[in-house]
Amino acid sequence: MIIATGSVNIDENAKLAQEAQTNAEESIKESGKKYESMLDGKITQSIFPPNNAGDTNDHQDGDMWIQVDQTGYNGVAQQMYIYSSGSWSVKQWDQQTLNVKKLSALTADLGTVNSGTLNSVEIYAKNLTLDVSSDGGSEDAGHNAVSWSGTVSEGMGVNFNHGLMHMNARHLSNGTYDATYIGPNDFKVRNTMGLAPDSGLNNRVDISDGSVIMNTSWSDESGVKLGMWNNGLVQTNFVKTNYITGRDQSDVYFHDTSGNTIGIHAGDVISHGHTLTSTLSSKRDISDFKTDEALAKINSTNIKRWQYVSDDNSNEHIGPIIDDVNPIGDKKYGLNNDMIKTVGGETGFDQSNALSIAMAAIQELSKRNDELSLRVTQLEMRDSNVK
């Protein structure tokens, strides 16, 4: 038998126990501020959202409602709601909490998606539109470099739609708009010169298979045409250049699309020579031309000294004049129709025919000179016999 001889202070031990309990309760209260317990709430699952399910149950803060795509435990959760302060609200999830390693399939009506960098191997889309400007605008470096700006929200950007590409952007310096269309066999560029991006498509440049068409309306084929046709021939209504060089340093030919030669309209032409096609194989319907008729045509031609309206005072010309002002019968200047030619709607002096008529007239004069020389010789012999 053991008998304790010391004394125990029960009151002091009870006090220590009370202090320990108080500290524990304070610690629990402090930790409770960091989270909210939902152990007393209930979880409801339905194919309907809470406000459309006809729910008559009483709910308290912390209740959870999960909307699924089908009834039963195998339904896929589509939305989560939390009951608070007498109503349901959608539970929001921060994107940083999502860590999805692999999505085998994602089907959703996402609406507007704001994203940073998107890395992808393949993108399939019927319509894809991108902004054309960065923070400071985009610059198309190279010839005539221009800075562009424009966002999708402004009705501009780069748009890919069913295989076609359309770019619409604003010029940062002068505010003009540019639109570029690229299709399977056509490339179109236009400048609206400050008009709205969706205004009339004018001042167009078309680049298609084998040709470049410039300065036309969007729906016609008029205007400047510069392109390559058969045999490398160039057809154009206007070329702004100082030099035209034939392919492989060969001759330059001016033909229509059917291969027929066409006229060239110009001012002064400086060359080493001028050669006319005159082979028998290139001609038909050949007939005689009377030399006395040629002399008559030359004699009826009025040769004058004059200036073109566009000339300055330093330029002066000598030649015939085609009277295109006065009516027939009142013409001031005479020029035979054989020396007048109309090309491309413009009427001018046919130097080729005039040269040939002059040659025939010289032949007539030479013939007459021979006849006169013969008569003079005969008269001189007669006069010598008389003496």
Short mmCIF file of C-alpha atoms in Angstrom, two decimals:
data_model
loop_
_atom_site.label_atom_id
_atom_site.label_comp_id
_atom_site.label_asym_id
_atom_site.label_seq_id
_atom_site.Cartn_x
_atom_site.Cartn_y
_atom_site.Cartn_z
CA MET A 1 0.00 0.00 0.00
CA ILE A 2 1.38 3.42 -1.06
CA ILE A 3 0.35 6.54 0.74
CA ALA A 4 1.09 9.96 -0.93
CA THR A 5 2.75 12.34 1.38
CA GLY A 6 2.78 15.47 -0.98
CA SER A 7 -0.06 17.90 -1.63
CA VAL A 8 -1.91 18.62 -5.00
CA ASN A 9 -3.42 22.02 -5.84
CA ILE A 10 -6.61 21.04 -7.69
CA ASP A 11 -7.67 24.65 -8.26
CA GLU A 12 -4.42 25.50 -10.11
CA ASN A 13 -4.69 22.47 -12.39
CA ALA A 14 -8.28 23.34 -13.22
CA LYS A 15 -7.20 26.85 -14.12
CA LEU A 16 -4.54 25.58 -16.49
CA ALA A 17 -7.05 23.31 -18.18
CA GLN A 18 -9.50 26.20 -18.63
CA GLU A 19 -6.81 28.40 -20.19
CA ALA A 20 -5.86 25.65 -22.62
CA GLN A 21 -9.51 25.21 -23.68
CA THR A 22 -9.91 28.97 -24.14
CA ASN A 23 -6.79 29.16 -26.33
CA ALA A 24 -8.00 26.25 -28.43
CA GLU A 25 -11.39 27.90 -29.00
CA GLU A 26 -9.74 31.20 -30.02
CA SER A 27 -7.50 29.33 -32.46
CA ILE A 28 -10.52 27.59 -33.99
CA LYS A 29 -12.35 30.93 -34.32
CA GLU A 30 -9.30 32.53 -36.00
CA SER A 31 -8.95 29.63 -38.45
CA GLY A 32 -12.69 29.75 -39.19
CA LYS A 33 -12.31 33.23 -40.60
CA LYS A 34 -10.22 31.74 -43.42
CA TYR A 35 -12.91 29.37 -44.75
CA GLU A 36 -16.65 28.74 -44.76
CA SER A 37 -17.95 25.32 -43.86
CA MET A 38 -20.60 23.80 -46.14
CA LEU A 39 -21.12 20.65 -44.12
CA ASP A 40 -24.60 21.79 -43.16
CA GLY A 41 -25.57 22.59 -46.81
CA LYS A 42 -27.08 20.13 -49.24
CA ILE A 43 -26.20 19.35 -52.85
CA THR A 44 -28.93 19.13 -55.50
CA GLN A 45 -28.47 17.72 -59.02
CA SER A 46 -30.86 18.51 -61.89
CA ILE A 47 -30.97 18.83 -65.67
CA PHE A 48 -32.51 22.29 -65.10
CA PRO A 49 -31.02 25.42 -63.53
CA PRO A 50 -32.38 26.10 -60.02
CA ASN A 51 -34.80 28.85 -61.08
CA ASN A 52 -36.38 26.68 -63.81
CA ALA A 53 -36.67 23.38 -61.95
CA GLY A 54 -39.81 24.18 -59.91
CA ASP A 55 -37.81 23.62 -56.74
CA THR A 56 -39.94 23.94 -53.55
CA ASN A 57 -37.31 22.87 -51.00
CA ASP A 58 -35.99 25.20 -48.35
CA HIS A 59 -32.41 26.26 -48.87
CA GLN A 60 -29.77 27.87 -46.71
CA ASP A 61 -26.50 29.63 -47.47
CA GLY A 62 -23.94 27.19 -48.79
CA ASP A 63 -26.35 24.89 -50.64
CA MET A 64 -24.96 23.77 -54.01
CA TRP A 65 -26.92 23.08 -57.21
CA ILE A 66 -25.27 21.18 -60.07
CA GLN A 67 -26.89 21.28 -63.51
CA VAL A 68 -26.10 18.20 -65.63
CA ASP A 69 -26.83 17.21 -69.21
CA GLN A 70 -28.86 14.10 -68.29
CA THR A 71 -30.46 12.51 -65.27
CA GLY A 72 -28.60 9.96 -63.17
CA TYR A 73 -25.15 9.83 -61.66
CA ASN A 74 -23.43 9.64 -65.04
CA GLY A 75 -24.61 13.07 -66.18
CA VAL A 76 -21.91 15.56 -67.18
CA ALA A 77 -21.83 18.73 -65.06
CA GLN A 78 -22.55 21.83 -67.11
CA GLN A 79 -23.01 24.56 -64.51
CA MET A 80 -22.68 25.02 -60.74
CA TYR A 81 -24.78 27.35 -58.55
CA ILE A 82 -24.33 28.45 -54.91
CA TYR A 83 -27.20 29.60 -52.67
CA SER A 84 -26.43 32.80 -50.78
CA SER A 85 -28.58 35.55 -49.23
CA GLY A 86 -31.81 34.06 -50.52
CA SER A 87 -30.89 33.49 -54.20
CA TRP A 88 -28.84 31.29 -56.49
CA SER A 89 -25.76 32.58 -58.32
CA VAL A 90 -23.43 30.91 -60.81
CA LYS A 91 -20.19 29.70 -59.29
CA GLN A 92 -17.28 31.37 -61.07
CA TRP A 93 -13.93 29.67 -61.60
CA ASP A 94 -10.66 31.51 -62.12
CA GLN A 95 -8.80 30.40 -65.26
CA GLN A 96 -5.57 29.99 -63.28
CA THR A 97 -7.14 27.15 -61.29
CA LEU A 98 -7.77 25.11 -64.45
CA ASN A 99 -5.00 22.74 -65.46
CA VAL A 100 -6.17 20.57 -68.34
CA LYS A 101 -3.46 18.36 -69.78
CA LYS A 102 -5.46 17.13 -72.77
CA LEU A 103 -8.90 17.75 -74.24
CA SER A 104 -10.03 14.91 -76.46
CA ALA A 105 -12.89 17.05 -77.74
CA LEU A 106 -14.25 20.47 -76.87
CA THR A 107 -17.65 21.51 -78.16
CA ALA A 108 -19.07 24.75 -76.86
CA ASP A 109 -20.74 28.00 -77.90
CA LEU A 110 -18.00 30.21 -76.52
CA GLY A 111 -19.27 33.56 -77.85
CA THR A 112 -16.50 36.14 -77.50
CA VAL A 113 -13.20 34.69 -76.33
CA ASN A 114 -10.37 36.96 -75.23
CA SER A 115 -7.04 35.21 -75.36
CA GLY A 116 -3.35 35.87 -75.24
CA THR A 117 -0.99 33.73 -77.29
CA LEU A 118 -2.63 30.73 -78.95
CA ASN A 119 -0.29 27.97 -80.05
CA SER A 120 -1.85 25.52 -82.44
CA VAL A 121 -0.84 23.03 -85.11
CA GLU A 122 -3.97 23.40 -87.22
CA ILE A 123 -6.92 25.78 -87.10
CA TYR A 124 -10.10 25.00 -89.04
CA ALA A 125 -12.53 27.90 -89.40
CA LYS A 126 -15.05 29.25 -91.90
CA ASN A 127 -14.29 32.82 -90.92
CA LEU A 128 -11.22 34.22 -89.15
CA THR A 129 -10.61 37.96 -88.61
CA LEU A 130 -7.44 39.49 -87.15
CA ASP A 131 -6.44 43.02 -86.21
CA VAL A 132 -3.88 44.62 -88.51
CA SER A 133 -2.16 46.87 -86.00
CA SER A 134 0.03 46.41 -82.98
CA ASP A 135 0.41 49.05 -80.28
CA GLY A 136 2.23 51.38 -82.68
CA GLY A 137 0.68 50.26 -85.97
CA SER A 138 1.98 47.94 -88.66
CA GLU A 139 4.39 48.94 -91.44
CA ASP A 140 4.66 47.29 -94.85
CA ALA A 141 8.39 47.82 -95.32
CA GLY A 142 9.94 48.10 -98.77
CA HIS A 143 8.92 50.33 -101.66
CA ASN A 144 6.64 53.18 -100.55
CA ALA A 145 6.56 51.90 -96.97
CA VAL A 146 3.33 52.83 -95.16
CA SER A 147 2.18 52.36 -91.58
CA TRP A 148 -1.31 50.93 -91.15
CA SER A 149 -3.73 50.64 -88.26
CA GLY A 150 -7.13 49.13 -87.69
CA THR A 151 -8.95 46.76 -85.40
CA VAL A 152 -11.77 44.30 -85.91
CA SER A 153 -14.03 46.45 -83.72
CA GLU A 154 -13.53 49.31 -86.22
CA GLY A 155 -14.64 47.19 -89.15
CA MET A 156 -11.06 46.61 -90.29
CA GLY A 157 -8.51 43.85 -90.07
CA VAL A 158 -7.45 40.75 -91.98
CA ASN A 159 -10.36 38.46 -92.72
CA PHE A 160 -10.15 34.89 -94.05
CA ASN A 161 -13.50 33.68 -95.30
CA HIS A 162 -14.07 30.44 -97.24
CA GLY A 163 -10.62 30.55 -98.85
CA LEU A 164 -10.63 34.29 -99.63
CA MET A 165 -8.50 36.88 -97.84
CA HIS A 166 -9.58 40.48 -97.33
CA MET A 167 -7.49 43.14 -95.63
CA ASN A 168 -8.93 46.54 -94.73
CA ALA A 169 -6.72 49.07 -92.92
CA ARG A 170 -6.34 52.79 -92.22
CA HIS A 171 -3.31 54.81 -93.34
CA LEU A 172 -1.75 56.26 -90.19
CA SER A 173 -0.51 59.43 -91.95
CA ASN A 174 -3.40 60.64 -94.10
CA GLY A 175 -6.36 58.56 -92.97
CA THR A 176 -7.02 56.89 -96.31
CA TYR A 177 -8.23 53.31 -96.40
CA ASP A 178 -6.80 50.38 -98.30
CA ALA A 179 -8.57 47.15 -99.11
CA THR A 180 -6.87 44.08 -100.51
CA TYR A 181 -8.71 41.01 -101.77
CA ILE A 182 -6.92 37.76 -102.58
CA GLY A 183 -8.79 34.91 -104.24
CA PRO A 184 -7.78 31.69 -105.99
CA ASN A 185 -6.87 33.50 -109.23
CA ASP A 186 -7.15 37.22 -108.51
CA PHE A 187 -5.50 39.86 -106.35
CA LYS A 188 -7.25 43.22 -105.92
CA VAL A 189 -5.94 46.38 -104.25
CA ARG A 190 -7.83 49.65 -103.94
CA ASN A 191 -7.43 53.02 -102.24
CA THR A 192 -10.60 54.79 -101.10
CA MET A 193 -8.78 58.12 -100.56
CA GLY A 194 -10.24 58.90 -97.14
CA LEU A 195 -13.68 57.39 -97.73
CA ALA A 196 -15.27 54.98 -95.31
CA PRO A 197 -13.92 51.40 -95.37
CA ASP A 198 -17.16 50.09 -96.91
CA SER A 199 -17.48 52.85 -99.55
CA GLY A 200 -17.38 52.40 -103.33
CA LEU A 201 -14.53 50.20 -104.50
CA ASN A 202 -12.69 52.49 -106.92
CA ASN A 203 -9.11 53.19 -107.97
CA ARG A 204 -8.63 49.46 -108.20
CA VAL A 205 -5.63 47.39 -109.22
CA ASP A 206 -6.39 43.83 -110.33
CA ILE A 207 -3.61 41.28 -110.54
CA SER A 208 -4.89 38.11 -112.17
CA ASP A 209 -3.47 35.26 -114.17
CA GLY A 210 -1.23 36.87 -116.81
CA SER A 211 -2.31 40.50 -116.46
CA VAL A 212 -2.39 43.59 -114.27
CA ILE A 213 -5.38 45.94 -114.63
CA MET A 214 -5.11 49.34 -112.97
CA ASN A 215 -7.37 52.33 -112.29
CA THR A 216 -10.77 50.73 -112.90
CA SER A 217 -14.05 50.50 -111.12
CA TRP A 218 -14.62 47.23 -109.30
CA SER A 219 -17.03 45.78 -111.88
CA ASP A 220 -15.60 46.66 -115.31
CA GLU A 221 -12.55 45.85 -117.41
CA SER A 222 -11.70 49.39 -118.56
CA GLY A 223 -8.66 51.42 -117.63
CA VAL A 224 -4.99 50.66 -117.78
CA LYS A 225 -4.01 47.14 -118.75
CA LEU A 226 -0.50 45.85 -118.34
CA GLY A 227 0.13 42.18 -118.75
CA MET A 228 1.65 39.25 -120.55
CA TRP A 229 -0.17 37.62 -123.44
CA ASN A 230 0.91 35.03 -126.04
CA ASN A 231 4.57 34.97 -126.94
CA GLY A 232 5.35 37.33 -124.09
CA LEU A 233 3.65 40.28 -125.78
CA VAL A 234 2.73 43.27 -123.63
CA GLN A 235 -0.68 44.95 -124.00
CA THR A 236 -1.21 48.23 -122.22
CA ASN A 237 -3.08 51.49 -122.54
CA PHE A 238 -0.58 53.35 -120.37
CA VAL A 239 2.89 52.54 -119.06
CA LYS A 240 4.60 55.07 -116.79
CA THR A 241 8.20 54.23 -117.51
CA ASN A 242 11.19 55.68 -119.38
CA TYR A 243 12.31 52.39 -120.85
CA ILE A 244 10.62 49.42 -122.49
CA THR A 245 12.90 46.46 -123.07
CA GLY A 246 11.91 43.42 -125.07
CA ARG A 247 12.13 40.01 -123.51
CA ASP A 248 15.66 38.60 -123.89
CA GLN A 249 16.66 41.94 -125.50
CA SER A 250 14.49 41.13 -128.55
CA ASP A 251 12.21 43.46 -130.51
CA VAL A 252 9.11 44.94 -128.91
CA TYR A 253 5.79 44.28 -130.68
CA PHE A 254 2.50 46.10 -130.23
CA HIS A 255 -0.40 43.75 -130.94
CA ASP A 256 -3.97 43.34 -129.80
CA THR A 257 -5.05 40.14 -128.08
CA SER A 258 -5.72 38.57 -131.49
CA GLY A 259 -2.15 39.17 -132.67
CA ASN A 260 -3.00 42.06 -135.01
CA THR A 261 -0.72 45.10 -135.02
CA ILE A 262 -2.09 48.19 -133.31
CA GLY A 263 -1.36 51.91 -133.66
CA ILE A 264 0.97 53.85 -131.39
CA HIS A 265 0.09 57.42 -130.42
CA ALA A 266 3.04 59.64 -129.49
CA GLY A 267 4.68 63.01 -129.97
CA ASP A 268 8.09 63.22 -131.61
CA VAL A 269 9.64 59.85 -132.41
CA ILE A 270 13.43 59.61 -132.60
CA SER A 271 14.85 56.48 -134.19
CA HIS A 272 17.68 55.14 -136.33
CA GLY A 273 15.24 54.38 -139.11
CA HIS A 274 11.67 53.70 -140.15
CA THR A 275 10.85 50.56 -142.09
CA LEU A 276 7.45 49.81 -143.61
CA THR A 277 6.27 46.30 -144.32
CA SER A 278 6.15 46.11 -148.13
CA THR A 279 6.62 42.48 -149.14
CA LEU A 280 4.42 41.05 -151.87
CA SER A 281 3.36 38.23 -149.57
CA SER A 282 1.88 40.76 -147.14
CA LYS A 283 -0.25 42.56 -149.77
CA ARG A 284 -3.43 41.92 -151.74
CA ASP A 285 -5.71 43.73 -154.26
CA ILE A 286 -2.75 45.28 -156.09
CA SER A 287 -3.65 47.73 -158.89
CA ASP A 288 -1.97 50.52 -160.90
CA PHE A 289 -1.67 54.10 -159.68
CA LYS A 290 -1.35 56.83 -162.30
CA THR A 291 1.62 59.10 -161.89
CA ASP A 292 -0.19 62.12 -163.36
CA GLU A 293 -2.89 61.58 -160.73
CA ALA A 294 -0.19 61.57 -158.06
CA LEU A 295 1.21 64.89 -159.34
CA ALA A 296 -2.26 66.40 -159.24
CA LYS A 297 -2.72 65.30 -155.62
CA ILE A 298 0.61 66.89 -154.68
CA ASN A 299 -0.19 70.13 -156.47
CA SER A 300 -3.60 70.38 -154.73
CA THR A 301 -2.03 70.09 -151.29
CA ASN A 302 -1.57 73.31 -149.29
CA ILE A 303 1.79 73.33 -147.50
CA LYS A 304 1.83 75.78 -144.57
CA ARG A 305 3.98 76.84 -141.64
CA TRP A 306 2.25 76.33 -138.26
CA GLN A 307 2.43 75.34 -134.57
CA TYR A 308 0.49 72.81 -132.52
CA VAL A 309 -1.83 74.27 -129.88
CA SER A 310 0.24 72.53 -127.20
CA ASP A 311 3.59 73.84 -128.58
CA ASP A 312 5.58 76.63 -127.05
CA ASN A 313 6.87 79.43 -129.26
CA SER A 314 10.14 77.61 -129.92
CA ASN A 315 8.46 74.85 -131.95
CA GLU A 316 7.43 75.40 -135.55
CA HIS A 317 6.31 72.91 -138.17
CA ILE A 318 5.88 72.83 -141.95
CA GLY A 319 3.37 70.57 -143.62
CA PRO A 320 -0.21 70.05 -144.80
CA ILE A 321 -3.27 70.85 -142.69
CA ILE A 322 -6.38 68.70 -142.33
CA ASP A 323 -9.37 71.08 -142.04
CA ASP A 324 -11.57 69.38 -139.43
CA VAL A 325 -13.33 72.62 -138.48
CA ASN A 326 -15.08 73.97 -141.57
CA PRO A 327 -17.81 72.06 -143.47
CA ILE A 328 -17.31 70.56 -146.94
CA GLY A 329 -17.29 73.31 -149.56
CA ASP A 330 -15.81 75.82 -147.15
CA LYS A 331 -12.53 74.06 -146.38
CA LYS A 332 -9.64 76.51 -146.06
CA TYR A 333 -6.88 73.98 -146.66
CA GLY A 334 -6.66 71.19 -149.16
CA LEU A 335 -5.30 67.67 -148.60
CA ASN A 336 -6.30 64.67 -150.64
CA ASN A 337 -8.06 61.85 -148.78
CA ASP A 338 -5.32 59.40 -149.85
CA MET A 339 -3.00 61.26 -147.48
CA ILE A 340 -5.44 61.26 -144.51
CA LYS A 341 -5.72 58.34 -142.11
CA THR A 342 -7.76 57.70 -138.95
CA VAL A 343 -6.18 55.53 -136.22
CA GLY A 344 -7.82 54.89 -132.86
CA GLY A 345 -10.34 57.67 -133.42
CA GLU A 346 -7.66 60.25 -134.27
CA THR A 347 -7.30 61.66 -137.80
CA GLY A 348 -3.83 62.50 -139.06
CA PHE A 349 -1.51 62.91 -142.01
CA ASP A 350 -0.57 59.57 -143.62
CA GLN A 351 3.15 60.02 -144.23
CA SER A 352 3.49 56.58 -145.79
CA ASN A 353 0.91 57.29 -148.51
CA ALA A 354 2.22 60.84 -148.92
CA LEU A 355 5.74 59.54 -149.53
CA SER A 356 4.49 57.05 -152.11
CA ILE A 357 2.37 59.71 -153.83
CA ALA A 358 5.39 62.02 -153.88
CA MET A 359 7.47 59.24 -155.45
CA ALA A 360 4.80 58.73 -158.14
CA ALA A 361 4.67 62.49 -158.72
CA ILE A 362 8.47 62.55 -159.16
CA GLN A 363 8.12 59.75 -161.70
CA GLU A 364 5.52 61.83 -163.54
CA LEU A 365 7.79 64.88 -163.46
CA SER A 366 10.73 62.75 -164.62
CA LYS A 367 8.65 61.42 -167.52
CA ARG A 368 7.54 64.90 -168.47
CA ASN A 369 11.10 66.15 -168.18
CA ASP A 370 12.27 63.42 -170.55
CA GLU A 371 9.54 64.37 -173.02
CA LEU A 372 10.49 68.03 -172.83
CA SER A 373 14.18 67.18 -173.20
CA LEU A 374 13.37 65.16 -176.32
CA ARG A 375 11.34 68.01 -177.79
CA VAL A 376 14.10 70.49 -177.06
CA THR A 377 16.64 68.22 -178.75
CA GLN A 378 14.36 67.86 -181.79
CA LEU A 379 13.83 71.65 -182.01
CA GLU A 380 17.57 72.29 -181.74
CA MET A 381 18.27 69.79 -184.58
CA ARG A 382 15.56 71.39 -186.76
CA ASP A 383 16.95 74.83 -186.13
CA SER A 384 20.48 73.62 -186.99
CA ASN A 385 19.29 72.17 -190.34
CA VAL A 386 17.55 75.40 -191.24
CA LYS A 387 20.76 77.29 -190.93
#
